Coordinates of C-alpha atoms and ligand atoms in Angstrom, one line a residue:
X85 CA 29.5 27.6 9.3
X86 CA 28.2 29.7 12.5
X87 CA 28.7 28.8 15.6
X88 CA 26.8 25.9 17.2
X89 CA 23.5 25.8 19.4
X90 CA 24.5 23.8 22.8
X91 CA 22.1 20.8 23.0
X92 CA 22.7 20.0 27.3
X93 CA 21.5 17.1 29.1
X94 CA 18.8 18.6 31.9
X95 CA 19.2 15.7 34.6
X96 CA 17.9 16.5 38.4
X97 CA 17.7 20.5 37.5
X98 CA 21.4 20.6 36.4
X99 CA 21.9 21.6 32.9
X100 CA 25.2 19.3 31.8
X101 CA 27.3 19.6 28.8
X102 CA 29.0 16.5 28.1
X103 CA 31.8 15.6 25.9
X104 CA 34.0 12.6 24.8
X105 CA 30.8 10.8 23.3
X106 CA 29.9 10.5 19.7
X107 CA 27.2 12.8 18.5
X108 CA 25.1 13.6 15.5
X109 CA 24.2 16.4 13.5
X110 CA 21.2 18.9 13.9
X111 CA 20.6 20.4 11.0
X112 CA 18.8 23.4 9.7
X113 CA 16.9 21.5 6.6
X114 CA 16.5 25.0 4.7
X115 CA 19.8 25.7 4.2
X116 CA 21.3 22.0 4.8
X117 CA 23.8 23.5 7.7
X118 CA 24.8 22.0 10.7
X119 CA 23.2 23.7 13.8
X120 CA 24.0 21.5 16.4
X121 CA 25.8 18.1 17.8
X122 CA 23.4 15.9 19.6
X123 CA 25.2 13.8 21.8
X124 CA 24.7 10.4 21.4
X125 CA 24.5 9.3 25.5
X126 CA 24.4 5.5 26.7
X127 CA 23.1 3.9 29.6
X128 CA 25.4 5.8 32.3
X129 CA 23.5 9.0 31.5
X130 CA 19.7 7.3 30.7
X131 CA 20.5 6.0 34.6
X132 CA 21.8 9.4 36.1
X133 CA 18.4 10.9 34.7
X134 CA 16.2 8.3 36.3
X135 CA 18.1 8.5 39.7
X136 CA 17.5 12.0 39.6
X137 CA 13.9 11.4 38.3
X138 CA 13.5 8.6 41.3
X139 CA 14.9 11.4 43.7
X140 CA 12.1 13.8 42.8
X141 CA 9.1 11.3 43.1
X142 CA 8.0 11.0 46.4
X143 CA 8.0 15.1 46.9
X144 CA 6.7 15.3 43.4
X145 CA 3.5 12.6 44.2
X146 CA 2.9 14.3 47.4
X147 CA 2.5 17.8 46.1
X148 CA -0.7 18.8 45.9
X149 CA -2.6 18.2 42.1
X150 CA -3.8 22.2 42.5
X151 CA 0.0 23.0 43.1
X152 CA 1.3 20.9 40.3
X153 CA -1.1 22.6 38.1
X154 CA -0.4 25.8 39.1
X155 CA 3.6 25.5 38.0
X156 CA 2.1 24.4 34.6
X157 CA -0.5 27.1 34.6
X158 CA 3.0 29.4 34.7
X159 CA 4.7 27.4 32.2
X160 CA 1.6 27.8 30.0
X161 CA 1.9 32.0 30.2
X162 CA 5.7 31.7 29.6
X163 CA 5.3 29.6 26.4
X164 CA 2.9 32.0 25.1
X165 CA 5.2 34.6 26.2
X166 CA 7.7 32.7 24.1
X167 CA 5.5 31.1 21.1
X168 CA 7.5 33.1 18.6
X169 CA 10.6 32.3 19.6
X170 CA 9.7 28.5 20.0
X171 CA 7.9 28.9 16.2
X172 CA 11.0 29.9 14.8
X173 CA 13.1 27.1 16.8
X174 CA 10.8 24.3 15.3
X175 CA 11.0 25.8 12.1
X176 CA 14.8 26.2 12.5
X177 CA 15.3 22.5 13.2
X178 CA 12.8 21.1 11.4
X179 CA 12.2 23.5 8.1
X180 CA 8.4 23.5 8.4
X181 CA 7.1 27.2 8.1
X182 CA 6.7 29.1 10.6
X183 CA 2.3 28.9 10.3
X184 CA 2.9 25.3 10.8
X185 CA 5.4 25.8 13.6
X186 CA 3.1 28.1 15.1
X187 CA 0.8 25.0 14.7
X188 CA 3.0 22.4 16.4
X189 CA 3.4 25.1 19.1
X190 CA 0.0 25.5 19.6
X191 CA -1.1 22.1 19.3
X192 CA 1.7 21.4 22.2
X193 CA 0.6 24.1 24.4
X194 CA -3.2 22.8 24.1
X195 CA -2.0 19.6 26.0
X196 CA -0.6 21.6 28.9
X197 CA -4.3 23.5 29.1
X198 CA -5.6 20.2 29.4
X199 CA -3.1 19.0 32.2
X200 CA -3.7 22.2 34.1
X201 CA -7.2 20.2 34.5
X202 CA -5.4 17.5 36.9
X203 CA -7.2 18.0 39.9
X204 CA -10.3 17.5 38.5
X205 CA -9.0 14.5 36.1
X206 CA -7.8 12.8 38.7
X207 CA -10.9 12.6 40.6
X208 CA -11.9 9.1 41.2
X209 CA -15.7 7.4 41.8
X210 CA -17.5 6.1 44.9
X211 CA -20.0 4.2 45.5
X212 CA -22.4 4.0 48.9
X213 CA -23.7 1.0 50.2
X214 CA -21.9 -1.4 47.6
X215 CA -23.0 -4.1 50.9
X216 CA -24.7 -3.4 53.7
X217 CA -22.9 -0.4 55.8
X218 CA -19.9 -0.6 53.3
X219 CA -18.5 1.7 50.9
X220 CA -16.7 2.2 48.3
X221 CA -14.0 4.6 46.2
X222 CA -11.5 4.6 43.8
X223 CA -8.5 7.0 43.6
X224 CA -6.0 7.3 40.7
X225 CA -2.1 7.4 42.0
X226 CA 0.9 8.3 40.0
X227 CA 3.1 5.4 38.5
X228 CA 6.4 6.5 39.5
X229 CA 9.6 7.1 37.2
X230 CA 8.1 7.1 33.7
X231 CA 9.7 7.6 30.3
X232 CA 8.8 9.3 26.4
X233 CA 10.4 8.6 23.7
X234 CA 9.9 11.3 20.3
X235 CA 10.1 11.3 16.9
X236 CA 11.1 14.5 14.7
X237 CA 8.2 15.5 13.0
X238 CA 6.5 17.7 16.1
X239 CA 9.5 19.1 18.0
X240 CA 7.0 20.7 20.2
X241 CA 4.0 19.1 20.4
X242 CA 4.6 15.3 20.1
X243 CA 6.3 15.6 23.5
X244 CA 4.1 18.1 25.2
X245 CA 1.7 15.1 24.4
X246 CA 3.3 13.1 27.0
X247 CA 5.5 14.7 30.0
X248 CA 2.7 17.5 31.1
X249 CA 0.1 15.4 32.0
X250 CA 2.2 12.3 33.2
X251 CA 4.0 15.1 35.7
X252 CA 0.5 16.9 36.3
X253 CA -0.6 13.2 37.2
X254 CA 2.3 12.9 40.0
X255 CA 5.0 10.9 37.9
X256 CA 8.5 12.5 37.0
X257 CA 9.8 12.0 34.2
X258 CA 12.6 11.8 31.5
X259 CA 12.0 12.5 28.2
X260 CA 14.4 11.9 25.1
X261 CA 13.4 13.6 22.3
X262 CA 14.4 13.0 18.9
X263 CA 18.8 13.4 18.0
X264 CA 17.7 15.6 14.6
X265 CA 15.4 17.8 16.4
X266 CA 16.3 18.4 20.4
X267 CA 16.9 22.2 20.6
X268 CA 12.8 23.3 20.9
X269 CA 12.7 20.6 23.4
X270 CA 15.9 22.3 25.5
X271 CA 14.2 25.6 25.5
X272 CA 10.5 24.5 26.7
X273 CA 12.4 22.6 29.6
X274 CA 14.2 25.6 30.3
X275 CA 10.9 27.5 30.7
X276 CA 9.8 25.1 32.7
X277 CA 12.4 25.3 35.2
X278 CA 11.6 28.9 35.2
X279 CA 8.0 28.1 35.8
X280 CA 8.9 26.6 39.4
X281 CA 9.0 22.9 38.0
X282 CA 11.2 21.5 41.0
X283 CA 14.9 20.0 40.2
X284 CA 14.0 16.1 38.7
X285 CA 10.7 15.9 37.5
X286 CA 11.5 16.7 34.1
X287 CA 14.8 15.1 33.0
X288 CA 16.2 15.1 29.1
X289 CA 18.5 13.0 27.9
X290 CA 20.4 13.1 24.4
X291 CA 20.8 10.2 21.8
X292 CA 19.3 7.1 19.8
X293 CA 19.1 3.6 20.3
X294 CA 21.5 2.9 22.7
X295 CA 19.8 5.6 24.9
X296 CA 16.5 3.9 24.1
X297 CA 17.2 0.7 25.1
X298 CA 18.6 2.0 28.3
X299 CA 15.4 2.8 29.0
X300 CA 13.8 0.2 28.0
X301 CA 16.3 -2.2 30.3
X302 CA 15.7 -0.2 33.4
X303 CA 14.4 -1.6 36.3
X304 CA 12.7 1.9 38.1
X305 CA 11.6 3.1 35.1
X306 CA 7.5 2.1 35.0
X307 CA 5.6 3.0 31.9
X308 CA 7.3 4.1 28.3
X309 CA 5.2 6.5 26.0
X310 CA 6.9 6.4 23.0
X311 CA 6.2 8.3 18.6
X312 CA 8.0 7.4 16.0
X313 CA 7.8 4.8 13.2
X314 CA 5.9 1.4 13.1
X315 CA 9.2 -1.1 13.1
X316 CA 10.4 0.9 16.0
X317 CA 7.0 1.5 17.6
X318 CA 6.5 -2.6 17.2
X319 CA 10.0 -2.9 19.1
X320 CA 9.8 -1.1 21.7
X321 CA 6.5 -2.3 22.9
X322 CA 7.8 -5.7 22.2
X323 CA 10.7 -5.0 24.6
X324 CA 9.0 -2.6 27.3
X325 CA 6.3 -4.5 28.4
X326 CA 8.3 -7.8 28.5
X327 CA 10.5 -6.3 30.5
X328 CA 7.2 -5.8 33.0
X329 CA 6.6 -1.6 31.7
X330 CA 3.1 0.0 30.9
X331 CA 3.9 0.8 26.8
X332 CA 2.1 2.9 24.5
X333 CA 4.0 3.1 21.2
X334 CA 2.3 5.6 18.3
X335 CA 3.9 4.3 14.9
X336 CA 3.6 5.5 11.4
X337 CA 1.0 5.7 9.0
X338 CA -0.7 5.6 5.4
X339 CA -4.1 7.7 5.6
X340 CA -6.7 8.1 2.9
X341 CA -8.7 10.9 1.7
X342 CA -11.6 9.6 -0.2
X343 CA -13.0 12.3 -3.1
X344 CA -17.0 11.4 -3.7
X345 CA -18.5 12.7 -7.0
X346 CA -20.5 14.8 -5.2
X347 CA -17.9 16.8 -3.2
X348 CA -17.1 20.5 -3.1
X349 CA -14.1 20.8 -5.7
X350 CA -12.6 23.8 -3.9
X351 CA -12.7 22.7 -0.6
X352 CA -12.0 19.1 -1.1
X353 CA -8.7 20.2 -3.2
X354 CA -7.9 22.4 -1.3
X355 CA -8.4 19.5 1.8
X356 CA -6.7 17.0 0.0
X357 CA -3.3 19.7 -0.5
X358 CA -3.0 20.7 3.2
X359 CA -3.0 16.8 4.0
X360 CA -1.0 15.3 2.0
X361 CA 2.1 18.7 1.6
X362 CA 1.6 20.2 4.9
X363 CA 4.8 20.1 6.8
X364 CA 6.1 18.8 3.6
X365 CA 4.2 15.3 4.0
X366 CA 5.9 15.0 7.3
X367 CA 3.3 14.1 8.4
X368 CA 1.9 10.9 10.7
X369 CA -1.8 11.9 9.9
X370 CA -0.7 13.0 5.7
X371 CA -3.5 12.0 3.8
X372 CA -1.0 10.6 1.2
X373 CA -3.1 8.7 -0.6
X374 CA -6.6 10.4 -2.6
X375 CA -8.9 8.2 -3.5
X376 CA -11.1 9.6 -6.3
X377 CA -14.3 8.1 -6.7
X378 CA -16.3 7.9 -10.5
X379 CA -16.3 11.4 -12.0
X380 CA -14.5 13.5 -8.8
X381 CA -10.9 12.4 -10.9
X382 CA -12.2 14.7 -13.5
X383 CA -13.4 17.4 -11.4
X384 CA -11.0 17.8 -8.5
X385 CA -7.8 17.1 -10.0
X386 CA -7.2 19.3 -12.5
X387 CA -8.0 21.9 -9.7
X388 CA -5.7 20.0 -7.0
X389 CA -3.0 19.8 -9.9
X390 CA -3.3 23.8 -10.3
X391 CA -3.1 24.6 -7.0
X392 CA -0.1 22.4 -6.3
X393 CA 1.9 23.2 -8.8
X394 CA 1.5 27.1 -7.4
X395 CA 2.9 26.0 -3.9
X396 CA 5.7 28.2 -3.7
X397 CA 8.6 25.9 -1.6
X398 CA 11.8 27.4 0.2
X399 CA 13.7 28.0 3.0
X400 CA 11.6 28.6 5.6
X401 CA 13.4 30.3 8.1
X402 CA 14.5 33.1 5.4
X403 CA 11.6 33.3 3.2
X404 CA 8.3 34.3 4.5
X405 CA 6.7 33.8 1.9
X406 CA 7.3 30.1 1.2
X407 CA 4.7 27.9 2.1
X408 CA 6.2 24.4 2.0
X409 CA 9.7 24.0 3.5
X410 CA 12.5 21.4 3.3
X411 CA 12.6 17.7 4.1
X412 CA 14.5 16.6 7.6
X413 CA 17.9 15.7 5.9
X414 CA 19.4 15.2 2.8
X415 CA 19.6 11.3 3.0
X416 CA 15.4 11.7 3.3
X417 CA 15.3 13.9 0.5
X418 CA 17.3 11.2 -1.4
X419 CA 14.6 8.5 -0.6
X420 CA 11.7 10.6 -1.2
X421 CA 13.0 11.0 -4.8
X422 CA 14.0 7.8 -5.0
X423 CA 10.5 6.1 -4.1
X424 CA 8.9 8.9 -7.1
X425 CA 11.3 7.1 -9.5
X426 CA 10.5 3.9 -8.3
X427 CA 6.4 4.4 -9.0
X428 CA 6.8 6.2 -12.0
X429 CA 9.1 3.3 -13.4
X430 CA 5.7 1.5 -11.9
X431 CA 3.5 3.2 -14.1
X432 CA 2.6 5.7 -12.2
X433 CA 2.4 9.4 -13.8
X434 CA 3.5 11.9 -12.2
X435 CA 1.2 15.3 -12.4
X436 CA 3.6 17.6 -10.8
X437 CA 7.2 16.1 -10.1
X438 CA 9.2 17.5 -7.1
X439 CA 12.5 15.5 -7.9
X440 CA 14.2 18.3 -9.7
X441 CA 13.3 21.2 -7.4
X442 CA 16.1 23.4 -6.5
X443 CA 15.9 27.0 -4.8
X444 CA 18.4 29.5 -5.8
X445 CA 18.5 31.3 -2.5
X446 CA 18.8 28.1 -0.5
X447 CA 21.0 25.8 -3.0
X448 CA 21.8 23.3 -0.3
X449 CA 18.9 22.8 1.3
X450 CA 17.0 19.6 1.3
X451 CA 14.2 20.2 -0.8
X452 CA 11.7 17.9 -2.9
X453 CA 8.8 19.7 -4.5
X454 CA 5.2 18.3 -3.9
X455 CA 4.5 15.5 -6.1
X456 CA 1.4 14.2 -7.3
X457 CA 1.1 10.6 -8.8
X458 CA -1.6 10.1 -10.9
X459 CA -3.2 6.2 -12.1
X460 CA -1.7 4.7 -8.7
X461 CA -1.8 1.1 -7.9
X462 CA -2.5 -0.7 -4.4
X463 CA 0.7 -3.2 -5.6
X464 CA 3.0 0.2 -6.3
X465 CA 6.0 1.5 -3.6
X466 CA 4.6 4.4 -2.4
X467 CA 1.4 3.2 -2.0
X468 CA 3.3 0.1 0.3
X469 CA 5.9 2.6 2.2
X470 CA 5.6 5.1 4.4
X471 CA 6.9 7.9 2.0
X472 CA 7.0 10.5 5.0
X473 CA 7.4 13.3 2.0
X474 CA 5.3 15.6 -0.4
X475 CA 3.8 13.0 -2.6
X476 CA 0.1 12.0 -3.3
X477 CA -1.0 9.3 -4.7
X478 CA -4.3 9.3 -6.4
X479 CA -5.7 6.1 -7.0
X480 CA -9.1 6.4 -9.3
X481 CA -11.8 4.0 -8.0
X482 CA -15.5 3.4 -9.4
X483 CA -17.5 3.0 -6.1
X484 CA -17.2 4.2 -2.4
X485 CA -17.6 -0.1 -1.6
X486 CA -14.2 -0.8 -3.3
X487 CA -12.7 2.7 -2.0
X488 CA -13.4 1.5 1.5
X489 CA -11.9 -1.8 0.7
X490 CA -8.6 -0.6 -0.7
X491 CA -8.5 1.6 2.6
X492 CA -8.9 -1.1 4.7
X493 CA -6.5 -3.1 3.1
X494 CA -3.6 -0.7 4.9
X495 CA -1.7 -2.6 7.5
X496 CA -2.0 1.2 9.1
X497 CA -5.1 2.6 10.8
X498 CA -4.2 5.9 12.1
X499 CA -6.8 8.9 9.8
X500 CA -9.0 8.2 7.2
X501 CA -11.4 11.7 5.4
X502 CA -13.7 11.7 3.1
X503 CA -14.6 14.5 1.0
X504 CA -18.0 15.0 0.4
X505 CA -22.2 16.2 0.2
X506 CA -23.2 13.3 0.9
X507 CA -24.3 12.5 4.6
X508 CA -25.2 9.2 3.7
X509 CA -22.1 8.2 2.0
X510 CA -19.9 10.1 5.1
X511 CA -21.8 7.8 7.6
X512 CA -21.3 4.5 6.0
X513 CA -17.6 5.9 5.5
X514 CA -17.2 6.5 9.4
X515 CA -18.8 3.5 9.8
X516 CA -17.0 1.0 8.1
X517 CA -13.5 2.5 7.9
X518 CA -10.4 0.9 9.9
X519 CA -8.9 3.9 11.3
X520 CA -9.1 5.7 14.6
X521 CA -9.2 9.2 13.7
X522 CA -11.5 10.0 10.7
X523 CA -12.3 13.5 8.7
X524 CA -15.7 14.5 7.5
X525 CA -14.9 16.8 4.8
X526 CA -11.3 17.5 6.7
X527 CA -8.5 16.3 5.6
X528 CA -6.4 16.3 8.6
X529 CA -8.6 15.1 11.4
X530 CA -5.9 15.1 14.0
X531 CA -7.7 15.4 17.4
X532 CA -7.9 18.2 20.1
X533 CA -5.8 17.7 23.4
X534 CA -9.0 16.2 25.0
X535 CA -9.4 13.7 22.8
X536 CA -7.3 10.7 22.8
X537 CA -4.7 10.1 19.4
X538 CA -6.6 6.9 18.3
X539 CA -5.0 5.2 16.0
X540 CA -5.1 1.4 15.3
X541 CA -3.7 -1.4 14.0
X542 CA 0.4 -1.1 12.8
X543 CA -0.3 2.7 13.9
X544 CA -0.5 1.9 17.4
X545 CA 0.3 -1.0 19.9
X546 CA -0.8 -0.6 23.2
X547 CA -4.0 -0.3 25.0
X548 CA -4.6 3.3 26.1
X549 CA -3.5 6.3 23.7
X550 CA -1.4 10.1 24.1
X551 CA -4.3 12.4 24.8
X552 CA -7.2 13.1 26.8
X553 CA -8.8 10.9 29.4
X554 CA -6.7 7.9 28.1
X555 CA -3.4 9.9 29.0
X556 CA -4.2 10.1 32.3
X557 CA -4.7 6.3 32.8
X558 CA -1.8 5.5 31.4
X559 CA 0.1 7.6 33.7
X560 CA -1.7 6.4 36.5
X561 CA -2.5 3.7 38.6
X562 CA -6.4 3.1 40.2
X563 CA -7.0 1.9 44.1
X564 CA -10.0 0.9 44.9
X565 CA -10.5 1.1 48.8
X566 CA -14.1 -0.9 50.5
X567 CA -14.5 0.6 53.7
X568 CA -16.8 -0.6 57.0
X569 CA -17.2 1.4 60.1
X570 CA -18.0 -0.3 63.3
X571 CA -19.9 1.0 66.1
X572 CA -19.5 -0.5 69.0
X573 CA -16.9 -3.0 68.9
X574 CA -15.3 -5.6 66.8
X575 CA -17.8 -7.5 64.8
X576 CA -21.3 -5.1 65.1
X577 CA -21.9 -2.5 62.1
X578 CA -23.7 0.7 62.7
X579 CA -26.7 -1.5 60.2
X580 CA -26.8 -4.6 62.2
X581 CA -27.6 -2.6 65.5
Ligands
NAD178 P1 11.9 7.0 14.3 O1 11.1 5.7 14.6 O2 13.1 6.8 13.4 O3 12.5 7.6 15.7 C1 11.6 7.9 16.8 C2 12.4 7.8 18.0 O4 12.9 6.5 18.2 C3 13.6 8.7 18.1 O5 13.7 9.3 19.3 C4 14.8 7.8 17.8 O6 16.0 8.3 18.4 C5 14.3 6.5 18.3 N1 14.8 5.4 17.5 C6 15.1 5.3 16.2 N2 15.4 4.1 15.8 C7 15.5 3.3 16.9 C8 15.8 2.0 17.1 N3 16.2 1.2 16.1 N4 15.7 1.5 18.4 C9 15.3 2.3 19.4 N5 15.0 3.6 19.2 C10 15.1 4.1 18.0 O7 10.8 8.0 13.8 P2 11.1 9.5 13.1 O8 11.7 9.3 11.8 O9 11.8 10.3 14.1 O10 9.7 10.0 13.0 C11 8.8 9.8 11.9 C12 7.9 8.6 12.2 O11 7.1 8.9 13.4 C13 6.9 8.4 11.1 O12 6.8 7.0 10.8 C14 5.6 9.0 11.6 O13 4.4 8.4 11.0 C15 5.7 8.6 13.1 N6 4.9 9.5 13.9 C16 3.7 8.9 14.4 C17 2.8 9.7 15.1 C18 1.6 9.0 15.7 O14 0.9 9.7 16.5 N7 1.2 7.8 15.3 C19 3.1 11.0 15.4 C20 4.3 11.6 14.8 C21 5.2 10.8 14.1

């Protein structure tokens, strides 16, 4: 085994190594070595970051929006000084490829563009003469202390979703990202640092739920933006906003990819195989479930099953060429595997079968091959869990009515695409479909930074969403101010002269 990656705390601009506390493994999923030792941290450390974090604010808040953007404007250059580097982090961590690393960089980086617009987004309205001689205006202040809480899917992006705009906004800020991914995370905060960002307004802390519910529990800390999975999501915006915090909690998903006769068969296969095996299905906006409609089962699949079953898989941080990587650990690669054996014993049939995949070059990584299940059932597992892996369902349906039905039927509501020529069929689709974020003939219809990440229902429980104009909201807090001048004395306005 090589020698290990530090994974520091960053608490009030002080980059801390600690020791004597239990840690966890990072790994590197292609070759299924340890990388790493996160450091599982308690409460002490949660409450060192937000004293630090509390320290910073009333400089932070007070500093100009123009100068706040400007240190992110810097950070923006470095990180695309950087975006290589950062690529090959994520992909080291995580085992996407390094395309789709260069994708979760990207996507990441688009969020601080949009915070470098705070002094404009923070521009309130006003109002003249709301009475007689009276105006009046509204203003958008920072929160305070405010917290984010990541899952491992998007090492870069998912928290460049949160901490840029909330600090652009005037809040600081400690983030803990997610124990199996927290080394991309270490170096974009050490760029930052570099950028100018003063000492406290971005803290990171290490660990899992004890860390979590530290934050949860403390008293300065104001709003908690938190990714991850539904059960936790539910949680924590259970526990956060009883315990008097602004919560947005992004949880998991089960998105849908209708196939219409009429659709393209190259494009919609090859629509439906970038959403449902990129980053091996590791995905919260996976289409994981294709819905083929009358005759589209005869035309799209066998293409689908031919392009899939060409999908070369390996380690991705050795072999350019591969273009689906491993699973996060083995324990994950176990379950995937397990929940294919679980529908097939179901009665589902497997069209290509991942369970067995092994890579000679990589004979320890934690690999499952992409995995399509064919004559899938609403009442079947994968169709019921969260699979988080490279399998598809296909479910074959007679009529876009019933299609819609079985979509809505999902407890979830994050994406929902359809594929097709139709633009009747597409409208009544958008129309009627319980999901926030919705593809027209696009299979992953994840939103731009300026948009808000809408999902619904178990996807998302809250009231304002990461992203866009709803970001800065949530990180901020509105005063409206009604102002009368007088003239000449108490009691006369200039009107009443
Ligand atoms: P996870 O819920 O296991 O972990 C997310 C974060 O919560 C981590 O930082 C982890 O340390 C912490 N955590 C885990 N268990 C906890 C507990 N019991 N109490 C308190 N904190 C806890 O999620 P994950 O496996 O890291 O990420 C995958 C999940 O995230 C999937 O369900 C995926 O759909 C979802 N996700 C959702 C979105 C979205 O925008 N809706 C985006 C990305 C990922």
């Amino acid at each position: 085994m090589s020698k290990l990656l530090p994974c520091p705390l960053f608490i009030g601009g002080e980059w801390i190594t600690v020791s004597g506390v239990a840690t966890t493994p990072v790994h590197n999923p292609s070759i299924g070595e340890v990388i790493a030792e996160t450091p599982l941290c308690g409460a002490d450390v949660v409450d060192q970051a937000v004293q630090a974090a509390a320290k910073a604010f009333p400089s932070w808040m007070e500093t100009p929006p123009v100068e706040r953007a400007r240190i992110l404007f810097r950070l923006k250059v470095l990180l695309e000084d950087h975006f290589d580097e950062l690529a090959r982090s994520v992909t080291t961590e995580h085992g996407k490829t390094l395309a789709e690393a260069r994708g979760d960089v990207r996507r990441g980086l688009e969020n601080i563009e949009f915070a470098c617009g705070a002094p404009s987004l923070l521009m309130g309205e006003s109002a003249e003469n709301v009475a007689r001689g009276i105006d009046c205006d509204s203003i958008r202040q920072p929160l305070g202390v405010v917290a984010g809480i990541t899952p491992f899917n998007f090492p870069a992006m998912v928290p460049l979703w949160m901490w840029p705009i909330a600090i652009a906004c005037g809040n600081t800020f400690v983030l803990k990202p997610s124990e199996k991914v927290p080394l991309t995370t270490i170096r974009i905060a050490q760029l930052a640092q570099q950028a100018g960002l003063p000492a406290g307004v971005l803290n990171v802390v290490h660990g899992s739920r004890e860390a979590v519910d530290a934050i949860l529990a403390h008293p300065i800390i104001k709003a908690v933006s938190f990714v991850g999975s539904t059960p936790v999501a539910r949680e924590i915006h259970r526990i956060g906003t009883a315990n008097g915090k602004r919560v947005q909690a992004a949880g998991g998903a089960k998105n849908f990819v209708l196939v219409m006769p009429d659709a393209d068969v190259s494009n919609s296969s090859t629509g439906i195989l970038e959403a449902a095996f990129g980053c091996a299905g590791e995905r919260c906006m996976a289409g994981s479930t294709a819905i083929t409609i009358g005759k589209a089962a005869d035309t799209v699949l066998p293409k689908l099953v031919d392009v899939v079953s060409k999908i070369k898989v390996g380690p991705t941080d050795r072999d350019a060429e591969a273009q689906m990587g491993a699973v996060i650990t083995r324990q994950h690669a176990d379950r995937v595997c397990e929940l294919i054996s679980q529908a097939a014993g179901q009665g589902a049939k497997p069209l290509t079968d991942g369970r067995a995949t092994r890579i000679a070059s990589a004979p320890n990584g934690f690999f499952v091959g992409p995995t399509v299940l064919d004559h899938v059932r609403p009442e079947m597992v994968t169709m019921k869990e969260e699979v988080f892996g490279p399998v598809l369902n296909v479910v074959r349906m007679d009529d876009l009515d019933a299609a819609i039905e079985l979509a809505n039927s999902s407890p979830y509501g994050n994406g929902a695409a359809i594929f097709t020529r139709s633009g009747k069929a597409a409208r009544e689709f958008r129309h009627r479909v319980q999901a926030g974020m919705v593809g027209i003939n696009i299979g992953v219809p994840a939103p731009m930074a300026f948009f808000p990440f809408s999902g619904w229902h178990a996807s998302f429980f809250g009231d304002l969403h990461l992203q866009g104009r709803e970001s800065v909201a949530f990180f901020t807090q509105q005063k409206v101010t009604t102002t009368r001048w007088f003239s000449y004395g108490e009691g006369t306005i200039w009107a009443d002269r």
